[in-house]
Amino acid sequence: MDAKMVFLILTFSISVLGMLAFVVALIQKQVLVPASAAKSIFGPNELGHSEPDSKGRMGDQWRALDQSAKVPILFFIVSSTLWLVLGSIFGLFASLKLHTPEFLGTQALLTFGKVRTLHLNIITYGWLSPAALGVAMWLVPRLTKVPLQNVRTLFSAGIIWNIGVVLGCIGILLGVTDGLEWLEFWWPIDILLAVAGAMVAIPLFKTVYLSKEKHLYVTMWYTICALIWFPVLFVIANTHFLHSGVQQAIANWWFAHNVLGLWVTPLGLGIIYYLLPKIIGHPIASYQLSLFGFWGLALFYSQVGMHHLLGGPIPTWLGNLSVVMSAGMAIPVITVAINHHVSTYKHFHVLKDSVVLRFIVFGAMSYTISSLQGSLHSLRTFNYITHFTHWTVSHAHLGLYGFTTMVLFGGIYFALPRLVGRNFKSPQLLNLHFWVASLGIIIYAVSLGIGGWLQGEELRNIHGSFEQSMKLTVPYLVIRSIGGTLMLLSHLLMLYNVISILRSEKGEVVK
Amino acid sequence: MNKAYIFVFGGISTITLSIFLFVLAPRIQVAVIDKEAVSAQTPYTENELRGRQSYIENGCVYCHSQQVRDPVAGADQHFGWGRPSLPSDYIYDKPHLLGTMRTGPDLSNIGSRQPSRDWHHLHLYDPRSLVEWSIMPGFPFMYDVVVSVESPKEGAIRIPGKTDHWIIPKEEAEDLVSYMMSLKRDREPMKASEVAQ
């Protein structure tokens, strides 16, 4: 029999079996969750009261849990903040070089191809991953009502992870790389990251095992699965002898989209699912809906990667599968959007008082926009325009910055006062950070989105030329650098905020 | 018991399905395609492989794709980039360099499209000396510059517009240009049966 037929039959049977198992689980009510679980994040007297950014007396009941893994969590947060600043400096270099190619042009170590790669890897593995892990793991004791277990393992994981990132970056500078986008770190160094990722799972699972909560809150679903998915993805994608030629490109983009969809996104969504209701003081709009959002993400998001290779030399069925799954992503995205935005809409006034909530709501809105944008430009009609253009870069930043990074800013600003037992000396600097960063990413995403779209139309114009498609992007690239500069400035503010709360002896100590 | 197992098993099964569809199945299918068609490509020489490594280290792939799309998807053919790419065009490529950005033009067939070694060297040394509107970074660190009226050395190239400035490519530049000159994915691949005849 034709090999292709074997695959079709096999994949079909596996999918059907999976769906059957899901239906059986539904019938047995294994999957349903009681709506009361949505209230489990509130302590006595907390429900109905919005929570201020600063650590108040109300938070005292959480103190033992909040500080159960103080040292490693602080290590994750502070190290990732430093990486964020460094990574955005490289990002700005890359951005400037695209419209001023002579900028640092004679430096072999700072050529565009290297600074761009450093930017991407530092932000993904130096900032997003450990920052998201730091905040997500900080929430675990709050959600299980048990102090975090194996605190030392978590700390070691943080150290090993950071050593991996340092070595990986040195490798990129010296030209020791695997040469695959999102997987540039040399494979022996990747072992450090895979081991560290798996080590973070140990305290997580041990704490979950001891959990005093009858039902796991939605944040935990996302965190548990993210920590299962990442090591698997990372190890398979980095086992290079498995891959070659076009198939390697397929595996490459399977990983590259999954590192967003199954790693950074679930951690970010989990944080929103906790902080949004917590700060407004009311449970999320529909707890059952969050279940659809979760399983929809697990099923659809894991299969969308091939829209990066549409029109290229890949099997057609593979491209089509990813297009269908990308469109399917609209389901979990809309359910999550209803949950987030309806909850916010009902308690909009809290935004006036809470800077943390501003970050979270900005992130939730960006998630909805960038995900729907993603579903749309996966359709061939749109993809043929946006593919190979700066539109993709704009979209990636809307997702990874507008959504994830903004949520992490909020998460870190929420966690720090409760972690160190002091409040920020100048809360207005947090607010300034929010506005500078928001303005920066809006300028960035809009300018590059427009530039990329026009570039894509020109790349399809049979009467046009490549020259035209490139020239017209330059003004948008200049505006992008302005947005990028604002983003970098906001990160310097954040670094100042983080250092000041750690150093301030005179800071208001809450007893 | 808090049903954590549902998420553990659910998480593992969704990722397994995804691995099956996107890693295993394409691997077997592409192997079958490669067996059916003999590639029009020849293996890279040692120089070309070193040049390819330099292409990777300097991150050329972040601006240059090496995949020509189907006419329905874009104007690739009208730009003279060649026929749509086939899986068999890449059987010697490891790591793959298909690329997903076109800040610069596609390079699938740059060896056929621009057969002049000197052009490549001058362009790498200073892209804007040949293409005034280019935003490509130059790679002056891959060249020595010599001031001389006569050609200082075999292989030296005079900088256009100057009578006495020459660039001498270092080994890395020679390898990189050899690699680019080898990119000729414009021939049709042949079936194994046709080759036997």
XYZ file of C-alpha atoms in Angstrom:
708
model
C 0.000 0.000 0.000
C 1.075 3.556 -0.628
C 2.996 4.950 2.332
C 0.896 8.118 2.285
C -2.263 6.065 2.740
C -0.758 4.351 5.774
C -0.130 7.732 7.386
C -3.564 9.008 6.606
C -5.205 5.949 8.119
C -2.934 5.978 11.153
C -3.351 9.661 11.932
C -7.071 9.405 11.366
C -7.399 6.468 13.769
C -5.287 8.161 16.420
C -7.336 11.341 16.235
C -10.613 9.409 16.401
C -9.372 7.366 19.347
C -8.294 10.536 21.115
C -11.690 12.102 20.568
C -13.457 8.949 21.762
C -11.384 8.968 24.937
C -12.346 12.587 25.448
C -16.056 11.826 24.975
C -15.825 8.913 27.417
C -14.099 11.175 29.920
C -16.861 13.735 29.454
C -19.595 11.135 30.042
C -17.868 9.953 33.188
C -17.642 13.581 34.297
C -13.893 13.238 34.664
C -13.343 16.461 32.804
C -15.957 18.774 34.243
C -14.982 21.124 36.988
C -17.190 22.567 39.700
C -17.790 26.288 39.269
C -16.958 26.742 42.958
C -13.321 25.960 42.094
C -13.160 29.389 40.472
C -13.444 30.905 43.942
C -10.646 28.805 45.405
C -8.091 31.545 44.731
C -9.703 33.831 47.275
C -8.925 33.632 50.969
C -11.479 34.455 53.670
C -12.800 38.029 53.261
C -11.055 38.477 49.922
C -13.977 37.746 47.610
C -15.629 40.936 46.419
C -12.686 43.161 47.329
C -10.211 44.310 44.740
C -6.612 43.678 45.705
C -4.241 46.670 45.671
C -0.835 46.457 43.985
C 0.934 47.081 47.233
C 1.125 44.397 49.831
C -1.607 45.155 52.317
C -2.631 43.569 55.594
C -5.125 41.403 53.745
C -2.262 39.573 52.101
C -0.888 38.363 55.427
C -2.680 35.037 55.184
C -0.584 34.249 52.098
C 2.778 35.281 53.498
C 4.101 31.816 54.432
C 3.110 30.457 51.025
C 4.370 33.503 49.124
C 7.795 33.331 50.674
C 8.220 29.554 50.718
C 10.628 29.645 47.765
C 11.804 33.231 48.120
C 15.430 32.819 47.019
C 14.975 30.811 43.804
C 11.956 32.856 42.692
C 13.905 36.086 43.235
C 16.775 34.553 41.286
C 14.492 33.735 38.338
C 12.983 37.239 38.381
C 16.199 39.237 38.759
C 18.241 37.197 36.253
C 15.489 37.388 33.651
C 15.173 41.155 34.129
C 18.891 41.540 33.404
C 18.542 39.365 30.292
C 15.576 41.468 29.189
C 17.669 44.637 29.217
C 20.566 42.964 27.386
C 18.247 41.276 24.892
C 16.465 44.513 24.047
C 19.799 46.291 23.491
C 20.641 43.659 20.870
C 17.124 44.008 19.478
C 17.571 47.734 19.062
C 20.968 47.176 17.389
C 19.343 44.810 14.897
C 16.521 47.260 14.271
C 18.897 50.199 13.661
C 21.066 48.121 11.351
C 18.094 47.421 9.078
C 17.784 51.072 8.079
C 21.341 52.194 8.879
C 23.424 49.234 7.682
C 26.702 51.042 8.474
C 25.832 51.146 12.203
C 28.542 48.988 13.892
C 29.011 47.607 10.394
C 32.709 46.791 10.583
C 32.403 44.626 13.698
C 32.452 40.936 12.776
C 30.917 39.968 16.129
C 28.095 42.485 15.811
C 26.924 41.800 12.280
C 23.146 41.837 11.796
C 22.841 38.049 11.613
C 24.454 37.705 15.046
C 22.757 40.499 16.977
C 19.351 39.461 15.665
C 19.999 35.875 16.764
C 21.248 37.005 20.170
C 18.144 39.164 20.580
C 15.773 36.294 19.811
C 17.535 33.723 21.978
C 18.146 36.030 24.925
C 14.531 37.150 24.949
C 13.115 33.634 24.538
C 15.452 31.674 26.800
C 16.890 34.423 29.013
C 13.808 36.549 29.656
C 10.481 34.904 28.722
C 11.140 31.355 29.916
C 12.676 32.011 33.346
C 10.466 35.027 34.059
C 7.346 33.011 33.227
C 8.640 30.086 35.284
C 9.427 32.403 38.181
C 5.944 33.895 38.309
C 4.151 30.613 37.540
C 6.098 28.721 40.209
C 5.496 31.548 42.678
C 1.761 30.992 42.156
C 1.947 27.227 42.759
C 1.902 27.423 46.609
C -0.983 29.900 46.452
C -2.936 27.461 44.286
C -2.154 24.272 46.193
C -2.083 25.795 49.701
C 1.187 23.927 50.346
C 4.641 25.519 50.535
C 6.723 24.860 47.448
C 8.601 21.551 47.726
C 12.196 20.890 46.651
C 13.135 24.548 46.777
C 16.809 23.746 46.239
C 16.081 21.810 43.069
C 14.284 24.877 41.745
C 17.253 27.078 42.603
C 19.715 24.685 40.937
C 17.462 24.565 37.887
C 17.563 28.365 37.680
C 21.348 28.390 37.879
C 21.809 25.615 35.302
C 19.327 27.304 32.970
C 21.191 30.619 33.178
C 24.577 28.972 32.621
C 23.044 27.388 29.521
C 21.864 30.750 28.206
C 25.261 32.388 28.826
C 27.122 29.582 27.036
C 24.577 29.502 24.212
C 25.031 33.232 23.590
C 28.825 32.951 23.600
C 28.419 30.156 21.066
C 26.324 32.368 18.786
C 28.944 35.125 18.979
C 31.727 32.694 18.085
C 29.735 30.965 15.387
C 29.170 27.722 17.316
C 25.486 27.191 16.586
C 23.040 24.589 15.300
C 21.977 27.060 12.608
C 18.232 26.563 13.022
C 15.940 29.464 13.817
C 14.770 29.341 17.485
C 17.199 26.440 18.025
C 20.506 28.240 17.530
C 22.054 27.206 20.838
C 24.623 24.483 20.198
C 23.051 21.097 21.042
C 25.369 20.101 23.965
C 24.369 23.386 25.645
C 20.727 22.563 24.985
C 21.123 19.577 27.292
C 21.549 22.062 30.167
C 18.282 23.789 29.271
C 16.409 20.504 28.879
C 17.714 19.231 32.230
C 16.896 22.524 33.966
C 13.396 22.532 32.440
C 12.793 19.003 33.685
C 14.192 19.946 37.109
C 11.617 22.729 37.454
C 8.944 20.081 36.940
C 10.076 18.198 40.083
C 9.044 20.826 42.694
C 5.903 21.478 40.643
C 4.725 17.880 40.597
C 5.706 17.211 44.185
C 3.772 20.258 45.374
C 0.775 19.337 43.238
C 0.906 15.804 44.668
C 0.650 17.202 48.201
C -1.977 19.767 47.211
C -4.675 20.497 49.748
C -7.037 21.775 47.046
C -9.725 19.345 45.896
C -9.765 20.827 42.414
C -6.846 22.195 40.523
C -7.382 25.785 39.466
C -7.123 26.545 35.727
C -3.707 28.217 36.142
C -2.295 24.885 37.290
C -3.574 23.071 34.181
C -1.577 25.392 31.988
C 1.545 25.272 34.171
C 1.541 21.467 34.464
C 1.147 20.928 30.731
C 3.683 23.608 29.784
C 6.287 21.832 31.902
C 5.469 18.518 30.229
C 5.475 19.979 26.722
C 8.634 22.047 26.775
C 11.228 19.351 27.585
C 9.628 16.974 25.040
C 9.579 19.606 22.279
C 13.047 20.861 23.032
C 14.673 17.433 23.136
C 13.034 16.149 19.947
C 13.767 19.328 17.988
C 17.390 19.293 19.141
C 18.018 15.638 18.309
C 19.550 16.648 15.026
C 20.381 13.221 13.623
C 16.618 12.657 13.329
C 16.211 15.498 10.874
C 17.509 16.582 7.483
C 16.589 18.583 4.381
C 12.963 19.672 3.989
C 11.869 17.442 6.843
C 14.225 19.377 9.109
C 12.519 22.603 8.068
C 9.191 21.020 8.992
C 10.490 19.916 12.420
C 12.100 23.337 12.871
C 8.841 25.256 12.440
C 6.882 22.639 14.329
C 9.147 23.467 17.271
C 9.334 27.207 16.681
C 5.584 27.650 16.785
C 5.133 25.215 19.652
C 7.677 26.973 21.819
C 5.227 29.870 21.710
C 2.003 27.884 21.729
C 2.840 25.167 24.218
C 5.396 26.904 26.419
C 5.259 30.683 26.678
C 1.534 31.068 25.921
C 0.173 28.579 28.482
C 2.412 30.006 31.218
C 1.267 33.537 30.328
C -2.410 32.551 30.149
C -2.144 30.784 33.492
C -0.828 33.963 35.082
C -3.703 36.003 33.621
C -6.212 33.427 34.866
C -4.903 33.954 38.387
C -4.133 37.656 38.583
C -7.107 39.043 36.676
C -9.841 37.641 38.968
C -7.622 38.022 42.022
C -7.086 41.744 41.526
C -10.656 42.610 40.574
C -11.848 40.455 43.483
C -14.349 38.361 41.496
C -14.032 34.896 39.921
C -13.666 34.660 36.138
C -16.849 34.924 34.080
C -17.236 31.233 33.216
C -15.127 28.528 34.727
C -16.502 25.786 32.425
C -15.516 27.837 29.402
C -11.916 27.918 30.582
C -11.886 24.141 30.162
C -12.718 24.473 26.448
C -10.072 27.126 26.147
C -7.482 24.836 27.667
C -8.155 21.647 25.694
C -8.677 23.630 22.520
C -5.223 25.142 22.962
C -3.660 21.736 23.665
C -5.161 20.170 20.559
C -5.078 22.992 18.013
C -1.978 24.932 18.963
C 0.272 21.862 18.835
C -0.416 21.486 15.099
C -0.264 24.987 13.622
C 3.467 25.308 12.824
C 3.392 24.556 9.072
C 1.776 27.872 8.184
C 5.396 29.130 8.294
C 6.194 27.055 5.206
C 3.051 27.502 3.074
C 3.878 27.730 -0.613
C 7.193 25.991 0.061
C 8.378 22.480 -0.778
C 6.414 20.673 1.946
C 3.712 17.993 1.530
C 0.403 19.746 0.818
C -1.570 17.795 3.408
C 0.783 19.028 6.110
C 0.231 22.671 5.178
C -3.517 22.135 4.988
C -3.595 20.458 8.388
C -1.862 23.446 9.949
C -4.188 25.897 8.218
C -7.218 24.058 9.608
C -5.707 23.893 13.085
C -4.705 27.560 12.981
C -8.259 28.503 12.080
C -9.440 26.172 14.865
C -7.378 28.204 17.317
C -10.135 30.786 17.093
C -12.211 28.515 19.381
C -9.912 28.488 22.433
C -8.958 32.103 21.793
C -12.565 33.308 21.774
C -13.469 31.292 24.874
C -10.452 32.689 26.719
C -11.283 36.167 25.423
C -14.848 35.957 26.736
C -13.553 34.876 30.116
C -10.939 37.599 30.345
C -12.702 40.554 28.803
C -16.120 39.986 30.340
C -14.482 39.750 33.760
C -12.591 42.987 33.121
C -15.560 44.802 31.617
C -17.670 44.231 34.714
C -15.020 45.741 36.974
C -13.369 48.257 34.729
C -12.942 50.845 37.481
C -10.280 48.711 39.185
C -7.948 49.661 36.316
C -7.838 53.177 37.741
C -6.131 51.947 40.902
C -4.114 48.947 39.831
C -1.071 49.260 37.582
C -0.600 45.489 37.737
C -4.108 45.030 36.331
C -3.273 47.445 33.502
C -0.377 45.226 32.469
C -2.531 42.100 32.720
C -5.460 43.561 30.768
C -3.136 44.928 28.089
C -1.655 41.431 27.838
C -5.053 39.737 27.637
C -6.174 42.137 24.891
C -2.968 41.574 22.930
C -3.466 37.815 23.241
C -6.895 38.062 21.660
C -5.750 40.378 18.879
C -2.529 38.568 18.009
C -4.173 35.133 18.120
C -7.051 36.124 15.854
C -4.504 37.804 13.600
C -2.588 34.513 13.632
C -5.647 32.452 12.674
C -6.379 34.881 9.866
C -2.950 35.055 8.289
C -2.623 31.283 8.361
C -5.334 31.108 5.695
C -3.580 30.774 2.360
C -5.189 33.918 0.962
C -3.627 36.035 3.697
C -0.523 33.954 4.174
C 0.590 34.448 0.572
C 0.727 38.180 1.313
C 2.215 38.176 4.799
C 4.701 35.328 4.357
C 8.394 36.351 4.136
C 7.624 39.888 5.363
C 8.009 42.098 8.429
C 4.333 41.447 9.176
C 5.456 38.184 10.799
C 7.921 40.078 12.986
C 5.194 42.517 14.015
C 2.862 39.617 14.827
C 5.554 37.836 16.857
C 6.139 40.962 18.925
C 2.451 41.530 19.489
C 2.296 37.994 20.885
C 5.549 37.785 22.789
C 5.671 41.392 23.949
C 2.133 42.796 23.894
C 0.818 39.605 25.465
C 3.452 37.577 27.311
C 5.969 40.214 28.309
C 3.307 42.658 29.512
C 1.677 39.893 31.569
C 5.062 39.028 33.061
C 5.674 42.684 33.952
C 2.368 42.635 35.819
C 3.125 39.289 37.408
C 6.561 40.377 38.599
C 5.221 43.661 39.999
C 2.512 41.729 41.831
C 4.877 39.099 43.184
C 7.825 41.254 44.299
C 6.218 43.174 47.201
C 4.647 39.959 48.515
C 7.905 38.090 48.072
C 10.206 40.527 49.864
C 7.638 41.951 52.295
C 8.155 45.596 51.232
C 6.336 47.863 48.864
C 7.711 49.787 45.899
C 9.008 53.164 47.002
C 7.782 54.949 43.890
C 4.680 53.222 42.481
C 4.409 56.027 39.886
C 7.510 54.582 38.193
C 5.596 51.335 37.654
C 2.891 53.353 35.989
C 5.469 55.169 33.836
C 6.901 51.783 32.833
C 3.431 50.699 31.736
C 2.793 53.724 29.532
C 6.248 53.812 27.921
C 6.146 50.082 27.185
C 2.563 50.240 25.839
C 3.328 53.161 23.581
C 6.482 51.414 22.406
C 4.818 48.135 21.443
C 1.861 49.877 19.786
C 4.188 51.969 17.606
C 6.243 48.859 16.912
C 3.420 46.508 15.986
C 1.377 48.990 13.935
C 4.272 50.408 11.898
C 5.828 47.056 11.120
C 2.429 45.489 10.453
C 1.603 48.103 7.814
C 5.111 48.001 6.330
C 5.055 44.217 6.194
C 1.655 44.069 4.535
C 2.699 46.531 1.793
C 5.949 44.608 1.345
C 3.952 41.388 0.941
C 1.648 42.887 -1.675
C 4.692 44.016 -3.641
C 6.239 40.522 -3.413
C 3.105 39.250 -5.167
C 2.976 41.982 -7.785
C 4.022 40.390 -11.080
C 4.616 43.856 -12.538
C 6.658 44.942 -9.528
C 10.158 44.135 -8.425
C 12.001 42.959 -5.355
C 13.666 46.374 -5.198
C 10.288 48.048 -4.735
C 9.252 45.593 -1.997
C 12.372 46.379 0.010
C 12.571 50.134 -0.509
C 9.034 50.771 0.681
C 9.686 49.144 4.060
C 12.483 51.505 5.104
C 10.308 54.317 6.597
C 8.404 51.715 8.623
C 11.668 50.214 9.832
C 12.695 53.655 11.087
C 9.413 54.062 13.003
C 9.908 50.558 14.413
C 13.238 51.661 15.866
C 11.442 54.494 17.680
C 9.000 52.002 19.196
C 11.888 49.704 20.080
C 13.760 52.543 21.806
C 10.733 53.247 23.997
C 10.509 49.564 24.885
C 14.182 49.519 25.895
C 13.683 52.673 28.006
C 10.780 51.029 29.799
C 12.973 48.023 30.560
C 15.609 50.267 32.141
C 12.836 51.697 34.326
C 11.849 48.183 35.285
C 15.425 47.275 36.164
C 15.527 50.347 38.400
C 12.223 49.351 40.030
C 13.370 45.800 40.688
C 16.719 46.871 42.111
C 15.145 49.566 44.270
C 12.629 47.251 45.944
C 15.390 44.751 46.673
C 17.749 47.370 48.078
C 15.391 49.703 49.877
C 15.928 49.252 53.585
C 13.777 52.256 54.286
C 10.950 50.960 52.101
C 7.652 50.693 53.866
C 7.775 47.376 55.700
C 4.401 45.798 56.164
C 4.157 43.851 59.373
C -6.969 13.397 44.351
C -7.215 16.534 42.321
C -7.364 15.095 38.801
C -3.913 16.325 37.912
C -3.544 13.019 36.056
C -6.098 14.129 33.462
C -3.882 17.036 32.512
C -0.731 14.954 32.570
C -2.202 12.282 30.267
C -4.051 14.823 28.122
C -0.895 16.861 27.743
C 1.201 13.842 26.817
C -1.320 12.536 24.284
C -1.752 15.847 22.454
C 2.001 16.313 22.126
C 2.374 12.700 20.954
C -0.192 13.211 18.215
C 1.605 16.371 17.204
C 4.988 14.584 17.055
C 3.462 11.809 14.969
C 1.965 14.240 12.470
C 4.761 16.776 12.217
C 7.960 14.847 12.895
C 7.496 11.165 12.083
C 5.070 11.247 9.161
C 6.961 13.929 7.161
C 10.216 12.128 7.821
C 8.936 8.925 6.225
C 7.090 10.717 3.434
C 10.002 12.937 2.440
C 12.280 9.874 2.423
C 9.900 8.242 -0.056
C 9.896 11.332 -2.276
C 13.694 11.468 -2.230
C 13.881 7.828 -3.285
C 11.531 8.358 -6.225
C 13.307 11.379 -7.633
C 17.013 11.710 -8.105
C 17.935 15.193 -7.045
C 19.274 17.647 -9.582
C 21.759 18.604 -6.890
C 25.270 17.375 -6.356
C 26.904 17.068 -2.910
C 28.693 20.175 -1.652
C 32.497 20.256 -1.907
C 34.619 20.884 1.171
C 35.047 24.570 0.304
C 31.347 24.970 -0.279
C 30.558 23.335 3.055
C 32.914 25.742 4.832
C 31.221 28.603 3.021
C 27.865 27.217 4.037
C 29.019 27.210 7.657
C 29.995 30.862 7.307
C 26.552 31.589 5.779
C 25.052 30.031 8.931
C 27.343 31.786 11.418
C 26.729 35.213 9.927
C 22.976 34.661 9.938
C 22.312 35.167 6.212
C 19.190 32.997 6.551
C 17.420 35.674 8.612
C 17.029 37.864 5.518
C 17.417 35.468 2.580
C 15.107 32.553 1.863
C 16.145 29.568 -0.209
C 12.742 28.402 -1.347
C 10.875 29.488 -4.442
C 7.135 29.498 -4.025
C 4.462 28.182 -6.312
C 3.278 30.894 -8.790
C -0.096 31.005 -7.030
C 1.604 32.181 -3.825
C 3.851 34.952 -5.052
C 5.633 36.665 -7.938
C 8.816 34.651 -7.311
C 9.134 33.533 -10.938
C 8.601 37.045 -12.265
C 11.547 38.179 -10.186
C 13.639 35.549 -11.975
C 14.168 33.395 -8.909
C 13.552 30.102 -10.753
C 11.126 27.196 -10.694
C 9.187 26.284 -7.511
C 11.361 24.337 -5.048
C 11.046 20.579 -4.564
C 11.907 18.482 -1.505
C 14.653 16.760 -3.517
C 16.447 20.110 -3.927
C 17.502 19.890 -0.304
C 18.779 16.348 0.172
C 22.309 17.567 0.929
C 21.158 20.400 3.223
C 21.883 19.936 6.901
C 20.977 22.116 8.679
C 18.291 23.307 6.284
C 18.432 26.970 5.240
C 14.970 27.485 3.750
C 14.470 30.763 5.603
C 11.221 32.617 6.197
C 12.157 36.245 5.541
C 12.745 38.181 2.357
C 14.324 41.349 3.633
C 16.780 40.352 0.899
C 16.050 38.414 -2.309
C 15.710 34.638 -2.481
C 19.026 32.842 -3.020
C 17.859 29.390 -4.217
C 19.537 29.950 -7.573
C 21.949 32.751 -6.912
C 24.760 30.725 -8.502
C 22.897 30.652 -11.825
C 21.558 34.177 -11.562
C 24.839 35.894 -10.715
C 27.740 33.894 -12.135
C 30.448 36.529 -11.502
C 32.761 35.781 -8.566
C 34.070 39.363 -8.579
C 30.540 40.716 -8.297
C 29.909 38.559 -5.232
C 33.143 39.681 -3.577
C 32.576 43.371 -4.193
C 28.987 42.998 -3.054
C 29.972 41.248 0.170
C 32.689 43.808 0.833
C 30.385 46.780 0.339
C 26.860 46.004 -0.908
C 26.054 49.659 -1.581
C 28.952 50.069 -4.009
C 26.994 47.862 -6.436
C 23.380 48.142 -5.277
C 22.845 51.677 -4.107
C 19.524 51.002 -2.303
C 20.662 47.859 -0.473
C 20.306 47.551 3.324
C 22.467 44.445 3.517
C 25.328 44.599 6.025
C 28.783 44.647 4.461
C 31.377 42.080 5.463
C 34.572 44.164 5.170
C 36.218 42.023 7.843
C 36.405 39.172 5.337
C 38.705 41.206 3.067
C 42.128 42.869 3.110
C 42.376 46.230 1.379
C 45.575 47.071 -0.476
C 46.573 50.376 -2.088
C 48.420 49.719 -5.329
C 48.338 50.847 -8.964
C 48.961 47.383 -10.349
C 47.048 44.310 -9.191
C 48.813 43.357 -5.941
C 48.001 39.677 -6.107
C 46.138 37.155 -8.176
C 42.490 37.204 -7.149
C 42.604 40.833 -6.026
C 39.653 42.915 -7.220
C 39.776 46.641 -7.875
C 37.133 48.650 -6.045
C 34.944 50.328 -8.686
C 35.397 54.095 -8.957
C 38.885 53.949 -7.461
C 42.068 53.468 -9.463
C 44.359 52.198 -6.732
C 42.255 50.374 -4.080
C 42.045 46.606 -4.243
C 40.317 44.041 -2.060
C 41.871 40.654 -1.442
C 39.329 38.053 -0.254
C 40.307 36.096 2.850
C 39.719 32.358 2.810
C 36.323 32.764 4.488
C 35.108 35.075 1.732
C 36.333 32.685 -0.981
C 34.482 29.795 0.660
C 31.304 31.807 1.143
C 31.280 32.858 -2.518
C 31.993 29.252 -3.579
C 28.934 28.187 -1.603
C 26.719 30.844 -3.152
C 27.963 30.022 -6.645
C 26.965 26.405 -6.002
C 23.313 27.311 -5.409
C 21.704 26.272 -8.704
C 18.370 24.718 -7.925
C 16.946 25.444 -11.360
C 17.453 22.076 -13.023
C 14.618 19.572 -13.113
C 15.219 16.510 -10.940
C 15.221 13.195 -12.745
C 13.499 9.952 -11.846
C 15.787 7.096 -10.905
C 14.501 5.126 -13.905
C 15.466 7.947 -16.311
C 18.975 8.123 -14.899
C 19.451 4.390 -15.461
C 18.746 4.860 -19.172
